[in-house]
């Protein structure tokens, strides 16, 4: 078995950003892997850039962390000089500049999401290469491969906050079910005019999908219930 | 950006100095662009797809953009590089306008500028990974040209990039003629786009057609083409040769 513990930390990941009527919902899984080993099973891939703008990180953990650190620094300066909160577009463009100008060295796909008073809730995708695309919703990371079809069918314009969050949680949960590089808990961040809300959905709160079984404490619990049949098939 | 700590900015985080600087491969790409001269100016067509390898990842990418008063640009290849080219052109047009001298850059000049940019990047082994189509009308003169990622550039009555080189050019060679009407021009472009939709794996059925005339630029709303699958041979193609395709 290939347990290369020196492999670079990569967040296989599933990341999602969705706009709704009034703001945005960002979602992510929590698995960081080093080769086949899960280095961190409860990572937080949704990073704060400013009070009103957050970033979903995927790909190389190191690359995405350093990019987010620099952009946070630049945005702090920008906010002081501007005299008011930075807009989501400015944050996204800073992310783009670093991603584009260092495209040969970076391997990170990012989703910028936030709320500002000019444009309301906005989501910007910045995939590998540094393209910037404003989208009503964005998906990224290795787990997103399993969600293209799901979103093609389930996405609607003008959802409510609760509908949007339920959609994000369902989607991340589906991706975790099929992508080995995604796992752990589902974290969401909701950003709107009122502020920011962080939510946490551990595995036992998520629905079960195909071929998944209800978790139990021990075999012994079921054994004692069905007394005459200790082992079946 | 001028108040950002100068040392950090110079050390290359916001510029492209650090490390090996050769673009190795594109990530998010657009496919063919087709352009033709017609009676009143230029018509250009491109679909709205942004592919990520074999995945048709983005389906609303605008690959046709107006430049200044007299030009229209269409791009295939890496979208991030196209976005950077649009920024260069924005600056070019801004400086042109700032002269405030009644003159404005025409399509020929913009094409020449792009050629220099693309060729100089190619010489540094760090190309902008695009094939560009530049069309426009100025003072009644129609202009249609192309520049590739290695700086190859030329003008013609009809231009195609990517798969369009192979699939659209034969159609255009046969059916293009001087003084096409707008309707015939659009039909010709749609014929080419439909073939590309059938035969180019990275084509997406959502396209825009842009028109530029002396009056200005119009880019259509996105729309989709109907496709035909009613050939009888399509019903049972392997009858009599089971296992074949």
GROMACS .gro file of C-alpha atoms in nm:
model
  478
    1UNK     CA    1   0.000   0.000   0.000
    2UNK     CA    2   0.135   0.338  -0.095
    3UNK     CA    3   0.148   0.547   0.224
    4UNK     CA    4   0.374   0.830   0.111
    5UNK     CA    5   0.368   1.050   0.420
    6UNK     CA    6   0.597   1.300   0.253
    7UNK     CA    7   0.357   1.370  -0.030
    8UNK     CA    8   0.247   1.733  -0.041
    9UNK     CA    9  -0.070   1.810   0.151
   10UNK     CA   10  -0.349   1.830  -0.098
   11UNK     CA   11  -0.707   1.904  -0.026
   12UNK     CA   12  -0.876   1.662  -0.263
   13UNK     CA   13  -1.190   1.845  -0.174
   14UNK     CA   14  -1.533   1.940  -0.270
   15UNK     CA   15  -1.604   2.313  -0.261
   16UNK     CA   16  -1.925   2.491  -0.355
   17UNK     CA   17  -2.045   2.851  -0.371
   18UNK     CA   18  -2.409   2.932  -0.440
   19UNK     CA   19  -2.594   3.265  -0.468
   20UNK     CA   20  -2.946   3.298  -0.333
   21UNK     CA   21  -3.196   3.579  -0.307
   22UNK     CA   22  -3.010   3.803  -0.058
   23UNK     CA   23  -2.662   3.656  -0.029
   24UNK     CA   24  -2.437   3.357  -0.079
   25UNK     CA   25  -2.382   3.015   0.077
   26UNK     CA   26  -2.033   2.863   0.067
   27UNK     CA   27  -1.979   2.496   0.143
   28UNK     CA   28  -1.690   2.251   0.167
   29UNK     CA   29  -1.585   1.910   0.299
   30UNK     CA   30  -1.309   1.883   0.562
   31UNK     CA   31  -1.056   1.626   0.438
   32UNK     CA   32  -0.689   1.710   0.382
   33UNK     CA   33  -0.481   1.419   0.250
   34UNK     CA   34  -0.108   1.347   0.223
   35UNK     CA   35  -0.106   1.084  -0.048
   36UNK     CA   36  -0.339   0.815   0.084
   37UNK     CA   37  -0.326   0.926   0.448
   38UNK     CA   38  -0.583   1.171   0.581
   39UNK     CA   39  -0.365   1.434   0.743
   40UNK     CA   40  -0.654   1.639   0.878
   41UNK     CA   41  -1.011   1.506   0.896
   42UNK     CA   42  -1.163   1.829   1.022
   43UNK     CA   43  -0.998   2.104   0.818
   44UNK     CA   44  -1.165   2.434   0.754
   45UNK     CA   45  -1.143   2.508   0.384
   46UNK     CA   46  -1.362   2.816   0.397
   47UNK     CA   47  -1.126   3.097   0.486
   48UNK     CA   48  -1.210   3.452   0.577
   49UNK     CA   49  -1.067   3.729   0.357
   50UNK     CA   50  -1.266   4.020   0.503
   51UNK     CA   51  -1.577   4.061   0.721
   52UNK     CA   52  -1.793   4.018   0.414
   53UNK     CA   53  -1.585   3.803   0.175
   54UNK     CA   54  -1.482   3.440   0.222
   55UNK     CA   55  -1.278   3.198   0.011
   56UNK     CA   56  -1.323   2.824  -0.058
   57UNK     CA   57  -0.986   2.656  -0.113
   58UNK     CA   58  -0.906   2.341  -0.312
   59UNK     CA   59  -0.597   2.176  -0.457
   60UNK     CA   60  -0.261   2.222  -0.287
   61UNK     CA   61  -0.314   2.318   0.078
   62UNK     CA   62   0.008   2.520   0.087
   63UNK     CA   63  -0.064   2.712  -0.233
   64UNK     CA   64  -0.420   2.799  -0.138
   65UNK     CA   65  -0.320   2.906   0.213
   66UNK     CA   66  -0.044   3.137   0.095
   67UNK     CA   67  -0.265   3.293  -0.173
   68UNK     CA   68  -0.541   3.356   0.080
   69UNK     CA   69  -0.292   3.501   0.331
   70UNK     CA   70  -0.158   3.751   0.078
   71UNK     CA   71  -0.502   3.851  -0.044
   72UNK     CA   72  -0.621   3.897   0.315
   73UNK     CA   73  -0.322   4.125   0.374
   74UNK     CA   74  -0.384   4.325   0.055
   75UNK     CA   75  -0.754   4.357   0.134
   76UNK     CA   76  -0.684   4.482   0.486
   77UNK     CA   77  -0.471   4.761   0.342
   78UNK     CA   78  -0.726   4.830   0.070
   79UNK     CA   79  -1.010   4.858   0.324
   80UNK     CA   80  -0.815   5.112   0.530
   81UNK     CA   81  -0.731   5.320   0.225
   82UNK     CA   82  -1.079   5.294   0.073
   83UNK     CA   83  -1.253   5.380   0.400
   84UNK     CA   84  -1.524   5.118   0.355
   85UNK     CA   85  -1.556   4.740   0.316
   86UNK     CA   86  -1.392   4.594   0.006
   87UNK     CA   87  -1.624   4.461  -0.263
   88UNK     CA   88  -1.639   4.093  -0.356
   89UNK     CA   89  -1.519   4.180  -0.708
   90UNK     CA   90  -1.200   4.345  -0.577
   91UNK     CA   91  -1.125   4.044  -0.358
   92UNK     CA   92  -1.185   3.808  -0.649
   93UNK     CA   93  -0.961   4.011  -0.878
   94UNK     CA   94  -0.675   4.001  -0.626
   95UNK     CA   95  -0.713   3.624  -0.612
   96UNK     CA   96  -0.708   3.621  -0.992
   97UNK     CA   97  -0.391   3.830  -1.011
   98UNK     CA   98  -0.196   3.594  -0.789
   99UNK     CA   99  -0.336   3.285  -0.959
  100UNK     CA  100  -0.277   3.413  -1.310
  101UNK     CA  101   0.067   3.565  -1.261
  102UNK     CA  102   0.197   3.255  -1.085
  103UNK     CA  103   0.012   3.002  -1.293
  104UNK     CA  104   0.322   2.792  -1.358
  105UNK     CA  105   0.380   2.731  -0.989
  106UNK     CA  106   0.039   2.726  -0.825
  107UNK     CA  107  -0.203   2.438  -0.817
  108UNK     CA  108  -0.512   2.569  -0.648
  109UNK     CA  109  -0.870   2.617  -0.754
  110UNK     CA  110  -1.058   2.882  -0.559
  111UNK     CA  111  -1.413   3.006  -0.513
  112UNK     CA  112  -1.462   3.361  -0.382
  113UNK     CA  113  -1.799   3.443  -0.227
  114UNK     CA  114  -1.936   3.735  -0.034
  115UNK     CA  115  -2.181   4.021   0.000
  116UNK     CA  116  -2.131   4.391  -0.061
  117UNK     CA  117  -2.375   4.683  -0.068
  118UNK     CA  118  -2.327   4.752  -0.440
  119UNK     CA  119  -2.382   4.411  -0.598
  120UNK     CA  120  -2.532   4.204  -0.315
  121UNK     CA  121  -2.432   3.837  -0.300
  122UNK     CA  122  -2.175   3.732  -0.563
  123UNK     CA  123  -1.974   3.418  -0.641
  124UNK     CA  124  -1.655   3.421  -0.849
  125UNK     CA  125  -1.480   3.103  -0.964
  126UNK     CA  126  -1.103   3.116  -1.013
  127UNK     CA  127  -0.995   2.775  -1.146
  128UNK     CA  128  -0.642   2.659  -1.236
  129UNK     CA  129  -0.476   2.905  -1.473
  130UNK     CA  130  -0.630   3.216  -1.322
  131UNK     CA  131  -0.945   3.255  -1.529
  132UNK     CA  132  -1.208   3.457  -1.342
  133UNK     CA  133  -1.574   3.382  -1.397
  134UNK     CA  134  -1.868   3.535  -1.215
  135UNK     CA  135  -2.131   3.264  -1.175
  136UNK     CA  136  -2.468   3.211  -1.005
  137UNK     CA  137  -2.308   2.904  -0.851
  138UNK     CA  138  -1.964   2.746  -0.865
  139UNK     CA  139  -1.827   2.402  -0.782
  140UNK     CA  140  -1.465   2.297  -0.749
  141UNK     CA  141  -1.220   2.039  -0.622
  142UNK     CA  142  -1.193   1.674  -0.712
  143UNK     CA  143  -1.536   1.595  -0.567
  144UNK     CA  144  -1.703   1.844  -0.800
  145UNK     CA  145  -1.676   1.596  -1.089
  146UNK     CA  146  -1.964   1.407  -0.929
  147UNK     CA  147  -2.181   1.714  -0.895
  148UNK     CA  148  -2.209   1.854  -1.249
  149UNK     CA  149  -2.511   1.641  -1.325
  150UNK     CA  150  -2.662   1.703  -0.981
  151UNK     CA  151  -2.646   2.081  -1.020
  152UNK     CA  152  -2.765   2.072  -1.380
  153UNK     CA  153  -3.082   1.918  -1.241
  154UNK     CA  154  -3.118   2.068  -0.893
  155UNK     CA  155  -3.006   2.431  -0.933
  156UNK     CA  156  -3.267   2.705  -0.955
  157UNK     CA  157  -3.243   3.084  -0.964
  158UNK     CA  158  -3.393   3.274  -0.667
  159UNK     CA  159  -3.375   3.016  -0.390
  160UNK     CA  160  -3.427   3.113  -0.027
  161UNK     CA  161  -3.141   3.102   0.224
  162UNK     CA  162  -3.257   2.770   0.369
  163UNK     CA  163  -3.312   2.611   0.028
  164UNK     CA  164  -2.966   2.721  -0.084
  165UNK     CA  165  -2.797   2.587   0.229
  166UNK     CA  166  -2.982   2.255   0.205
  167UNK     CA  167  -2.872   2.225  -0.157
  168UNK     CA  168  -2.508   2.291  -0.066
  169UNK     CA  169  -2.510   2.041   0.221
  170UNK     CA  170  -2.677   1.776   0.005
  171UNK     CA  171  -2.426   1.833  -0.275
  172UNK     CA  172  -2.114   1.817  -0.057
  173UNK     CA  173  -2.254   1.507   0.109
  174UNK     CA  174  -2.310   1.338  -0.230
  175UNK     CA  175  -1.957   1.422  -0.338
  176UNK     CA  176  -1.811   1.287  -0.015
  177UNK     CA  177  -1.997   0.961  -0.082
  178UNK     CA  178  -1.814   0.906  -0.411
  179UNK     CA  179  -1.487   1.099  -0.396
  180UNK     CA  180  -1.214   0.936  -0.188
  181UNK     CA  181  -1.035   1.266  -0.159
  182UNK     CA  182  -1.337   1.433   0.005
  183UNK     CA  183  -1.470   1.346   0.347
  184UNK     CA  184  -1.520   1.441   0.709
  185UNK     CA  185  -1.780   1.703   0.794
  186UNK     CA  186  -1.969   1.954   0.583
  187UNK     CA  187  -1.899   2.317   0.671
  188UNK     CA  188  -2.110   2.602   0.540
  189UNK     CA  189  -2.076   2.979   0.560
  190UNK     CA  190  -2.374   3.202   0.483
  191UNK     CA  191  -2.300   3.567   0.399
  192UNK     CA  192  -2.563   3.836   0.354
  193UNK     CA  193  -2.642   4.196   0.452
  194UNK     CA  194  -2.698   4.089   0.811
  195UNK     CA  195  -2.358   3.925   0.852
  196UNK     CA  196  -2.193   3.586   0.848
  197UNK     CA  197  -2.315   3.252   0.986
  198UNK     CA  198  -2.097   2.941   1.016
  199UNK     CA  199  -2.256   2.598   1.030
  200UNK     CA  200  -2.118   2.254   1.093
  201UNK     CA  201  -2.278   1.926   0.978
  202UNK     CA  202  -2.107   1.611   1.106
  203UNK     CA  203  -2.157   1.284   0.918
  204UNK     CA  204  -2.441   1.160   1.138
  205UNK     CA  205  -2.660   1.460   1.045
  206UNK     CA  206  -2.623   1.390   0.672
  207UNK     CA  207  -2.859   1.173   0.466
  208UNK     CA  208  -2.757   0.822   0.365
  209UNK     CA  209  -2.699   0.749   0.000
  210UNK     CA  210  -2.693   0.432  -0.210
  211UNK     CA  211  -2.534   0.134  -0.041
  212UNK     CA  212  -2.465   0.328   0.276
  213UNK     CA  213  -2.591   0.187   0.605
  214UNK     CA  214  -2.716   0.350   0.923
  215UNK     CA  215  -2.414   0.375   1.154
  216UNK     CA  216  -2.435   0.183   1.480
  217UNK     CA  217  -2.215   0.156   1.788
  218UNK     CA  218  -2.148  -0.215   1.764
  219UNK     CA  219  -2.260  -0.539   1.601
  220UNK     CA  220  -2.356  -0.645   1.949
  221UNK     CA  221  -2.644  -0.400   1.954
  222UNK     CA  222  -2.815  -0.570   1.662
  223UNK     CA  223  -2.718  -0.915   1.782
  224UNK     CA  224  -2.905  -0.881   2.107
  225UNK     CA  225  -3.221  -0.762   1.931
  226UNK     CA  226  -3.252  -1.054   1.689
  227UNK     CA  227  -3.165  -1.321   1.944
  228UNK     CA  228  -3.192  -1.662   1.768
  229UNK     CA  229  -2.990  -1.555   1.459
  230UNK     CA  230  -2.641  -1.453   1.555
  231UNK     CA  231  -2.478  -1.445   1.211
  232UNK     CA  232  -2.678  -1.434   0.889
  233UNK     CA  233  -2.529  -1.496   0.543
  234UNK     CA  234  -0.196   4.906  -0.596
  235UNK     CA  235   0.067   5.181  -0.560
  236UNK     CA  236   0.050   5.189  -0.183
  237UNK     CA  237   0.110   4.817  -0.146
  238UNK     CA  238   0.446   4.746   0.014
  239UNK     CA  239   0.675   4.796  -0.283
  240UNK     CA  240   0.923   4.525  -0.191
  241UNK     CA  241   0.660   4.257  -0.184
  242UNK     CA  242   0.508   4.369  -0.511
  243UNK     CA  243   0.847   4.376  -0.676
  244UNK     CA  244   0.947   4.035  -0.546
  245UNK     CA  245   0.706   3.911  -0.803
  246UNK     CA  246   0.391   3.816  -0.624
  247UNK     CA  247   0.180   4.047  -0.833
  248UNK     CA  248   0.410   4.022  -1.136
  249UNK     CA  249   0.544   3.724  -1.322
  250UNK     CA  250   0.913   3.718  -1.229
  251UNK     CA  251   0.956   3.422  -0.998
  252UNK     CA  252   1.042   3.074  -1.114
  253UNK     CA  253   1.043   2.923  -1.460
  254UNK     CA  254   0.833   3.136  -1.689
  255UNK     CA  255   0.712   2.920  -1.969
  256UNK     CA  256   0.346   2.850  -2.014
  257UNK     CA  257   0.327   2.475  -2.036
  258UNK     CA  258  -0.036   2.401  -2.109
  259UNK     CA  259  -0.377   2.564  -2.111
  260UNK     CA  260  -0.642   2.487  -1.846
  261UNK     CA  261  -0.975   2.648  -1.933
  262UNK     CA  262  -1.011   2.669  -2.309
  263UNK     CA  263  -1.252   2.801  -2.568
  264UNK     CA  264  -1.294   2.627  -2.902
  265UNK     CA  265  -1.336   2.760  -3.258
  266UNK     CA  266  -1.413   3.117  -3.362
  267UNK     CA  267  -1.537   3.190  -3.715
  268UNK     CA  268  -1.539   3.527  -3.889
  269UNK     CA  269  -1.656   3.641  -4.232
  270UNK     CA  270  -1.670   3.967  -4.426
  271UNK     CA  271  -2.017   4.053  -4.550
  272UNK     CA  272  -2.185   4.342  -4.729
  273UNK     CA  273  -2.196   4.587  -4.436
  274UNK     CA  274  -1.898   4.470  -4.231
  275UNK     CA  275  -1.787   4.164  -4.037
  276UNK     CA  276  -1.983   3.878  -3.881
  277UNK     CA  277  -1.827   3.659  -3.615
  278UNK     CA  278  -1.949   3.351  -3.430
  279UNK     CA  279  -1.826   3.158  -3.128
  280UNK     CA  280  -1.988   2.925  -2.880
  281UNK     CA  281  -1.992   3.001  -2.509
  282UNK     CA  282  -1.805   2.699  -2.386
  283UNK     CA  283  -1.507   2.695  -2.149
  284UNK     CA  284  -1.367   2.342  -2.142
  285UNK     CA  285  -1.149   2.210  -1.862
  286UNK     CA  286  -0.968   1.925  -2.033
  287UNK     CA  287  -1.242   1.692  -2.148
  288UNK     CA  288  -1.504   1.836  -1.911
  289UNK     CA  289  -1.741   2.096  -2.056
  290UNK     CA  290  -1.708   2.297  -1.740
  291UNK     CA  291  -1.833   2.649  -1.817
  292UNK     CA  292  -2.119   2.719  -2.054
  293UNK     CA  293  -2.158   3.095  -2.044
  294UNK     CA  294  -1.816   3.227  -2.138
  295UNK     CA  295  -1.829   3.530  -2.369
  296UNK     CA  296  -1.556   3.485  -2.626
  297UNK     CA  297  -1.658   3.777  -2.851
  298UNK     CA  298  -1.590   4.129  -2.724
  299UNK     CA  299  -1.603   4.480  -2.873
  300UNK     CA  300  -1.277   4.678  -2.878
  301UNK     CA  301  -1.302   5.055  -2.904
  302UNK     CA  302  -1.544   5.188  -3.165
  303UNK     CA  303  -1.426   5.002  -3.470
  304UNK     CA  304  -1.320   4.650  -3.373
  305UNK     CA  305  -1.442   4.314  -3.251
  306UNK     CA  306  -1.223   4.040  -3.105
  307UNK     CA  307  -1.294   3.670  -3.077
  308UNK     CA  308  -1.065   3.430  -2.895
  309UNK     CA  309  -1.011   3.058  -2.870
  310UNK     CA  310  -0.762   2.895  -2.633
  311UNK     CA  311  -0.686   2.968  -2.268
  312UNK     CA  312  -0.954   3.196  -2.123
  313UNK     CA  313  -0.732   3.348  -1.852
  314UNK     CA  314  -0.489   3.465  -2.123
  315UNK     CA  315  -0.781   3.610  -2.323
  316UNK     CA  316  -0.895   3.799  -2.012
  317UNK     CA  317  -0.543   3.939  -1.979
  318UNK     CA  318  -0.540   4.040  -2.348
  319UNK     CA  319  -0.870   4.223  -2.292
  320UNK     CA  320  -0.701   4.419  -2.013
  321UNK     CA  321  -0.410   4.510  -2.243
  322UNK     CA  322  -0.656   4.622  -2.512
  323UNK     CA  323  -0.857   4.818  -2.257
  324UNK     CA  324  -0.543   5.011  -2.167
  325UNK     CA  325  -0.458   5.058  -2.536
  326UNK     CA  326  -0.799   5.204  -2.612
  327UNK     CA  327  -0.792   5.418  -2.297
  328UNK     CA  328  -0.463   5.579  -2.395
  329UNK     CA  329  -0.596   5.624  -2.749
  330UNK     CA  330  -0.902   5.804  -2.614
  331UNK     CA  331  -0.692   6.017  -2.380
  332UNK     CA  332  -0.521   6.181  -2.678
  333UNK     CA  333  -0.865   6.328  -2.746
  334UNK     CA  334  -0.755   6.415  -3.097
  335UNK     CA  335  -1.048   6.288  -3.296
  336UNK     CA  336  -0.846   5.985  -3.408
  337UNK     CA  337  -0.922   5.632  -3.299
  338UNK     CA  338  -0.743   5.302  -3.348
  339UNK     CA  339  -0.894   5.098  -3.629
  340UNK     CA  340  -0.902   4.719  -3.661
  341UNK     CA  341  -0.581   4.711  -3.864
  342UNK     CA  342  -0.393   4.889  -3.585
  343UNK     CA  343  -0.542   4.672  -3.312
  344UNK     CA  344  -0.452   4.361  -3.513
  345UNK     CA  345  -0.097   4.483  -3.548
  346UNK     CA  346  -0.073   4.553  -3.174
  347UNK     CA  347  -0.198   4.204  -3.093
  348UNK     CA  348   0.049   4.052  -3.338
  349UNK     CA  349   0.340   4.224  -3.164
  350UNK     CA  350   0.217   4.116  -2.820
  351UNK     CA  351   0.170   3.752  -2.925
  352UNK     CA  352   0.497   3.727  -3.116
  353UNK     CA  353   0.705   3.883  -2.840
  354UNK     CA  354   0.559   3.645  -2.583
  355UNK     CA  355   0.634   3.355  -2.818
  356UNK     CA  356   0.996   3.467  -2.840
  357UNK     CA  357   1.022   3.444  -2.461
  358UNK     CA  358   0.881   3.089  -2.470
  359UNK     CA  359   0.586   3.210  -2.266
  360UNK     CA  360   0.301   3.243  -2.514
  361UNK     CA  361  -0.046   3.369  -2.456
  362UNK     CA  362  -0.222   3.047  -2.542
  363UNK     CA  363  -0.484   3.191  -2.778
  364UNK     CA  364  -0.587   3.214  -3.140
  365UNK     CA  365  -0.746   3.554  -3.193
  366UNK     CA  366  -0.981   3.680  -3.462
  367UNK     CA  367  -0.991   4.054  -3.510
  368UNK     CA  368  -1.255   4.214  -3.728
  369UNK     CA  369  -1.383   4.564  -3.787
  370UNK     CA  370  -1.486   4.846  -4.016
  371UNK     CA  371  -1.337   5.193  -4.033
  372UNK     CA  372  -1.417   5.458  -4.289
  373UNK     CA  373  -1.599   5.204  -4.499
  374UNK     CA  374  -1.300   4.970  -4.509
  375UNK     CA  375  -1.372   4.618  -4.384
  376UNK     CA  376  -1.093   4.431  -4.205
  377UNK     CA  377  -1.069   4.072  -4.086
  378UNK     CA  378  -0.752   3.911  -3.954
  379UNK     CA  379  -0.617   3.651  -3.717
  380UNK     CA  380  -0.316   3.603  -3.485
  381UNK     CA  381  -0.206   3.273  -3.341
  382UNK     CA  382  -0.020   3.198  -3.018
  383UNK     CA  383   0.308   3.186  -3.205
  384UNK     CA  384   0.253   3.517  -3.379
  385UNK     CA  385   0.145   3.389  -3.720
  386UNK     CA  386  -0.091   3.653  -3.855
  387UNK     CA  387  -0.280   3.720  -4.176
  388UNK     CA  388  -0.597   3.876  -4.313
  389UNK     CA  389  -0.861   3.713  -4.525
  390UNK     CA  390  -1.225   3.726  -4.629
  391UNK     CA  391  -1.306   3.443  -4.391
  392UNK     CA  392  -1.121   3.326  -4.080
  393UNK     CA  393  -1.154   3.022  -3.855
  394UNK     CA  394  -0.960   2.903  -3.551
  395UNK     CA  395  -0.923   2.568  -3.381
  396UNK     CA  396  -1.138   2.293  -3.525
  397UNK     CA  397  -1.290   2.555  -3.749
  398UNK     CA  398  -0.968   2.549  -3.949
  399UNK     CA  399  -1.051   2.197  -4.059
  400UNK     CA  400  -1.428   2.188  -4.058
  401UNK     CA  401  -1.542   2.542  -4.135
  402UNK     CA  402  -1.282   2.653  -4.387
  403UNK     CA  403  -1.389   2.415  -4.668
  404UNK     CA  404  -1.749   2.531  -4.626
  405UNK     CA  405  -1.644   2.896  -4.628
  406UNK     CA  406  -1.418   2.847  -4.931
  407UNK     CA  407  -1.709   2.703  -5.124
  408UNK     CA  408  -1.994   2.925  -5.012
  409UNK     CA  409  -1.847   3.262  -4.921
  410UNK     CA  410  -1.880   3.535  -5.176
  411UNK     CA  411  -1.841   3.910  -5.189
  412UNK     CA  412  -2.138   4.117  -5.065
  413UNK     CA  413  -2.317   3.854  -4.860
  414UNK     CA  414  -2.635   3.989  -4.707
  415UNK     CA  415  -2.669   3.984  -4.329
  416UNK     CA  416  -2.917   3.695  -4.347
  417UNK     CA  417  -2.696   3.488  -4.579
  418UNK     CA  418  -2.393   3.563  -4.364
  419UNK     CA  419  -2.566   3.448  -4.048
  420UNK     CA  420  -2.691   3.134  -4.223
  421UNK     CA  421  -2.339   3.057  -4.344
  422UNK     CA  422  -2.195   3.099  -3.996
  423UNK     CA  423  -2.470   2.886  -3.847
  424UNK     CA  424  -2.399   2.614  -4.103
  425UNK     CA  425  -2.036   2.610  -3.992
  426UNK     CA  426  -2.127   2.622  -3.621
  427UNK     CA  427  -2.367   2.331  -3.664
  428UNK     CA  428  -2.099   2.114  -3.825
  429UNK     CA  429  -1.866   2.207  -3.539
  430UNK     CA  430  -2.137   2.113  -3.290
  431UNK     CA  431  -2.168   1.770  -3.452
  432UNK     CA  432  -1.798   1.703  -3.489
  433UNK     CA  433  -1.603   1.902  -3.226
  434UNK     CA  434  -1.604   1.736  -2.885
  435UNK     CA  435  -1.543   2.061  -2.706
  436UNK     CA  436  -1.830   2.243  -2.877
  437UNK     CA  437  -2.124   2.351  -2.666
  438UNK     CA  438  -2.473   2.426  -2.798
  439UNK     CA  439  -2.494   2.786  -2.687
  440UNK     CA  440  -2.352   3.049  -2.916
  441UNK     CA  441  -2.338   3.416  -2.994
  442UNK     CA  442  -2.309   3.589  -3.328
  443UNK     CA  443  -2.155   3.936  -3.341
  444UNK     CA  444  -2.185   4.196  -3.611
  445UNK     CA  445  -1.969   4.499  -3.666
  446UNK     CA  446  -2.049   4.769  -3.918
  447UNK     CA  447  -1.963   5.135  -3.958
  448UNK     CA  448  -2.245   5.207  -3.710
  449UNK     CA  449  -2.101   4.992  -3.434
  450UNK     CA  450  -2.095   4.653  -3.265
  451UNK     CA  451  -2.388   4.425  -3.183
  452UNK     CA  452  -2.342   4.095  -3.002
  453UNK     CA  453  -2.648   3.871  -3.003
  454UNK     CA  454  -2.807   3.716  -2.696
  455UNK     CA  455  -2.694   3.356  -2.644
  456UNK     CA  456  -2.899   3.099  -2.839
  457UNK     CA  457  -2.893   2.729  -2.935
  458UNK     CA  458  -2.904   2.556  -3.273
  459UNK     CA  459  -3.137   2.274  -3.370
  460UNK     CA  460  -2.964   1.957  -3.482
  461UNK     CA  461  -3.074   1.689  -3.724
  462UNK     CA  462  -3.066   1.319  -3.641
  463UNK     CA  463  -3.330   1.188  -3.882
  464UNK     CA  464  -3.112   0.999  -4.128
  465UNK     CA  465  -3.251   0.649  -4.175
  466UNK     CA  466  -2.898   0.518  -4.160
  467UNK     CA  467  -2.882   0.641  -3.802
  468UNK     CA  468  -3.160   0.412  -3.690
  469UNK     CA  469  -2.983   0.077  -3.722
  470UNK     CA  470  -2.627   0.149  -3.825
  471UNK     CA  471  -2.482  -0.186  -3.732
  472UNK     CA  472  -2.746  -0.404  -3.891
  473UNK     CA  473  -2.570  -0.669  -4.092
  474UNK     CA  474  -2.239  -0.592  -3.919
  475UNK     CA  475  -2.307  -0.661  -3.553
  476UNK     CA  476  -2.041  -0.527  -3.322
  477UNK     CA  477  -1.929  -0.258  -3.562
  478UNK     CA  478  -2.013   0.107  -3.509
   0.00000   0.00000   0.00000
